[in-house]
Amino acid sequence: GWSHNISVWDDQVPAFKTRYQVVRYDSRGFGRSTGFADESAEPHDLLVLLEALHVKRAFIVGHSRGGSVALRFASAYPNRVAGLVLYGAFPEGFPAPPEVGQLFGSLPSIAKQHGLDSVGKLVLASPIAWVPPGRNDVTDRYRRLWAAYNGKDLLDPHPESGRVPAVTISDLAYVKVPTLVIIGDHEAPFIAAVADTLTRRIPGAKKVVIPNAGHGAHFAQPASFNSALMDFFYDVGRNKKK
């Protein structure tokens, strides 16, 4: 997801590494990856990574911003996708409420004028960072992820970063890979609405709602999240054998 790094998947790697080759990576411009953040290049970046690792087909799991990348990758390279997981995804081309567009549209200027701490306070106070009551560990996780964020995409954006080919709602009918949509039951309402659209419009897509979780279900409720993934992977493999 936006502003995060590979540590956000720390609760998933131990659960899956005994059965699967697990690959997680920092998108360019985030975490330890260098260069400018450039979402338009990310599906091809993922293809190059899989080829370098000699991975012919994989389950592609994308969270939030990564869900957009995963969806465009599956649309462009369906033969490389065993299954697609769109988790808290908000692809380009989907309408956002005006207040959401205004908030995220204002972040670059806020970052430049007032610093990343001011941006962090806004983001972490928004519905997208909902935390289960009493879960200080989840609050701390969000804070650590933000503290590690370099803000380069806000402070020094790539000149092409805003030119991302949008996947429209009508395009979803052409997604031809097994698809699972995941959200938390306290997800931001506009993302929950997108999840419903993805589930309705992608042929055969199924949806799982993680109880007592928001946008960070994978680290707020890792057992439930991991179980949803494992069940999906198993079902895809079983159906392939039929």
XYZ file of C-alpha atoms in Angstrom:
242
model
C 0.000 0.000 0.000
C 0.939 3.647 -0.415
C 3.660 4.858 1.993
C 4.321 1.326 3.276
C 7.280 -1.019 2.865
C 7.789 -4.770 2.840
C 7.635 -4.994 6.648
C 3.870 -4.573 6.379
C 3.737 -8.257 5.351
C 5.723 -9.553 8.339
C 2.688 -11.431 9.669
C 2.161 -13.260 6.376
C 5.633 -14.560 5.503
C 5.938 -17.128 8.351
C 2.430 -18.429 7.655
C 3.043 -19.104 3.966
C 6.742 -19.732 3.449
C 6.579 -23.448 4.257
C 4.090 -24.069 1.428
C 4.866 -21.318 -1.056
C 7.726 -19.267 -2.385
C 6.849 -15.889 -0.878
C 8.010 -12.761 -2.687
C 7.472 -9.280 -1.293
C 9.144 -6.179 -2.627
C 9.299 -2.415 -2.218
C 7.866 -0.565 -5.199
C 10.251 1.899 -6.785
C 10.569 5.022 -4.664
C 9.303 3.304 -1.499
C 11.085 1.422 1.267
C 14.569 0.413 0.156
C 13.864 0.697 -3.575
C 15.494 3.639 -5.281
C 14.250 5.881 -8.058
C 11.012 7.777 -8.430
C 7.645 6.326 -7.483
C 6.047 5.613 -10.860
C 2.826 3.631 -10.680
C 2.514 3.515 -14.459
C 5.657 1.343 -14.635
C 4.806 -1.001 -11.785
C 3.012 -3.817 -13.648
C 6.065 -4.179 -15.888
C 8.349 -3.949 -12.845
C 6.486 -6.903 -11.353
C 6.806 -8.870 -14.582
C 10.562 -8.254 -14.661
C 10.846 -9.336 -11.022
C 8.991 -12.596 -11.653
C 11.131 -13.317 -14.694
C 14.324 -12.646 -12.724
C 13.139 -15.127 -10.087
C 12.074 -17.659 -12.758
C 8.496 -17.605 -11.484
C 6.132 -18.515 -14.314
C 2.836 -18.022 -12.471
C 2.007 -16.613 -9.070
C -0.777 -15.589 -6.764
C -0.685 -11.792 -6.882
C -1.784 -10.063 -3.673
C -2.166 -6.292 -3.821
C -3.153 -4.026 -0.942
C -4.657 -0.556 -1.429
C -2.430 1.158 -4.006
C -0.886 -2.245 -4.651
C -4.345 -3.556 -5.505
C -4.428 -1.188 -8.450
C -1.041 -2.469 -9.607
C -2.159 -6.083 -9.151
C -5.341 -5.511 -11.145
C -3.477 -3.893 -14.038
C -0.886 -6.675 -13.953
C -3.592 -9.355 -14.126
C -5.258 -7.525 -17.007
C -1.999 -7.210 -18.949
C -0.416 -10.581 -18.121
C -3.197 -13.034 -17.199
C -1.069 -16.053 -18.099
C 1.324 -15.122 -15.257
C -1.436 -15.003 -12.619
C -2.597 -18.136 -10.777
C -4.984 -16.054 -8.698
C -5.580 -12.389 -7.889
C -6.238 -10.910 -4.442
C -7.525 -7.335 -4.345
C -7.357 -6.233 -0.737
C -8.621 -2.795 0.245
C -8.054 -1.866 -3.390
C -8.992 1.461 -4.952
C -8.060 1.354 -8.651
C -7.781 4.454 -10.790
C -10.925 5.130 -12.758
C -13.225 4.552 -9.790
C -15.003 7.642 -8.460
C -13.860 8.885 -5.063
C -15.892 11.137 -2.762
C -14.936 14.818 -3.183
C -13.510 15.034 0.330
C -11.222 12.058 -0.337
C -9.974 13.566 -3.583
C -9.388 16.891 -1.839
C -7.506 15.252 1.039
C -5.126 13.238 -1.110
C -4.795 16.021 -3.663
C -3.621 18.371 -0.922
C -0.947 16.061 0.504
C 1.956 17.167 -1.755
C 1.524 20.830 -0.839
C 1.078 20.009 2.856
C 4.232 17.873 2.780
C 6.242 20.656 1.152
C 4.912 23.436 3.376
C 4.533 21.688 6.725
C 6.503 18.443 6.501
C 5.651 14.760 6.472
C 4.641 14.734 10.140
C 1.685 16.965 9.280
C 0.699 14.641 6.453
C 0.977 11.668 8.778
C -1.353 13.236 11.339
C -4.003 13.761 8.660
C -3.697 10.277 7.206
C -3.580 8.470 10.547
C -6.637 10.397 11.754
C -8.678 9.477 8.673
C -11.114 6.530 8.373
C -8.528 4.713 6.268
C -6.438 4.169 9.417
C -9.202 2.824 11.661
C -7.847 0.809 14.596
C -9.795 -1.732 16.668
C -10.524 -0.339 20.160
C -7.739 -1.022 22.626
C -5.308 -2.228 19.960
C -2.346 0.011 20.703
C -0.152 -2.468 18.843
C -1.987 -1.654 15.604
C -1.677 2.081 16.248
C 2.046 1.625 16.861
C 2.373 -0.398 13.656
C 0.807 2.396 11.633
C 3.121 4.918 13.276
C 6.230 2.838 12.579
C 5.241 2.393 8.954
C 4.722 6.116 8.592
C 8.014 6.933 10.324
C 9.810 4.768 7.749
C 8.117 6.501 4.801
C 10.452 8.832 2.909
C 7.725 10.922 1.264
C 9.617 11.101 -1.999
C 6.482 10.671 -4.100
C 5.003 13.768 -2.433
C 8.119 15.915 -2.148
C 9.800 15.038 -5.452
C 7.265 13.286 -7.697
C 8.113 11.603 -10.979
C 6.905 13.777 -13.886
C 4.901 10.832 -15.253
C 3.584 9.631 -11.900
C 0.083 10.980 -12.420
C -0.355 9.384 -15.827
C -1.571 5.943 -14.866
C -3.736 3.985 -17.319
C -7.053 3.631 -15.525
C -8.898 0.334 -15.226
C -12.536 1.299 -15.677
C -15.540 -0.483 -14.251
C -16.400 -1.814 -17.707
C -12.898 -3.334 -17.968
C -13.562 -5.616 -15.004
C -15.642 -7.979 -17.130
C -12.451 -8.919 -18.972
C -10.483 -10.004 -15.894
C -10.014 -13.704 -16.589
C -8.229 -14.989 -13.485
C -9.611 -16.349 -10.183
C -10.142 -13.329 -7.955
C -10.638 -12.770 -4.236
C -11.660 -9.383 -2.840
C -10.805 -8.715 0.818
C -11.830 -5.841 3.069
C -12.152 -5.231 6.787
C -15.594 -4.698 8.257
C -14.497 -1.193 9.332
C -12.965 -0.271 5.987
C -13.420 3.310 4.782
C -16.899 3.436 3.174
C -15.707 4.453 -0.282
C -13.239 1.537 -0.409
C -15.923 -0.860 0.834
C -18.130 0.336 -2.043
C -15.308 -0.337 -4.502
C -14.935 -3.853 -3.076
C -18.611 -4.490 -3.790
C -18.177 -3.278 -7.379
C -15.089 -5.430 -7.916
C -16.932 -8.473 -6.582
C -19.976 -7.888 -8.789
C -18.141 -7.021 -11.989
C -15.172 -9.422 -12.063
C -16.420 -12.794 -13.319
C -16.466 -15.367 -10.529
C -14.948 -13.033 -7.923
C -15.580 -13.800 -4.267
C -15.400 -11.441 -1.292
C -14.236 -12.011 2.273
C -14.852 -9.477 5.045
C -12.386 -9.609 7.957
C -14.122 -8.909 11.301
C -12.931 -6.104 13.572
C -10.495 -4.730 11.007
C -10.081 -1.692 8.807
C -7.625 -0.958 6.016
C -4.831 -2.781 7.864
C -6.524 -6.144 8.352
C -3.361 -8.070 7.484
C -1.602 -6.839 10.617
C -4.642 -6.092 12.807
C -6.195 -9.543 12.318
C -3.452 -11.623 10.673
C -4.915 -15.033 11.569
C -8.234 -14.271 9.853
C -6.519 -12.608 6.917
C -4.063 -15.459 6.412
C -6.864 -18.006 6.631
C -8.788 -16.200 3.879
C -5.719 -16.235 1.646
C -4.896 -19.868 2.349
C -8.465 -20.976 1.629
C -8.426 -19.080 -1.669
C -5.098 -20.548 -2.727
C -6.326 -24.043 -1.862
C -9.604 -23.598 -3.766
C -7.810 -22.329 -6.866
C -5.433 -25.287 -6.784
C -8.264 -27.770 -6.260
C -10.323 -26.349 -9.129
C -7.307 -26.463 -11.418
C -7.002 -30.225 -10.827
C -10.615 -30.915 -11.790
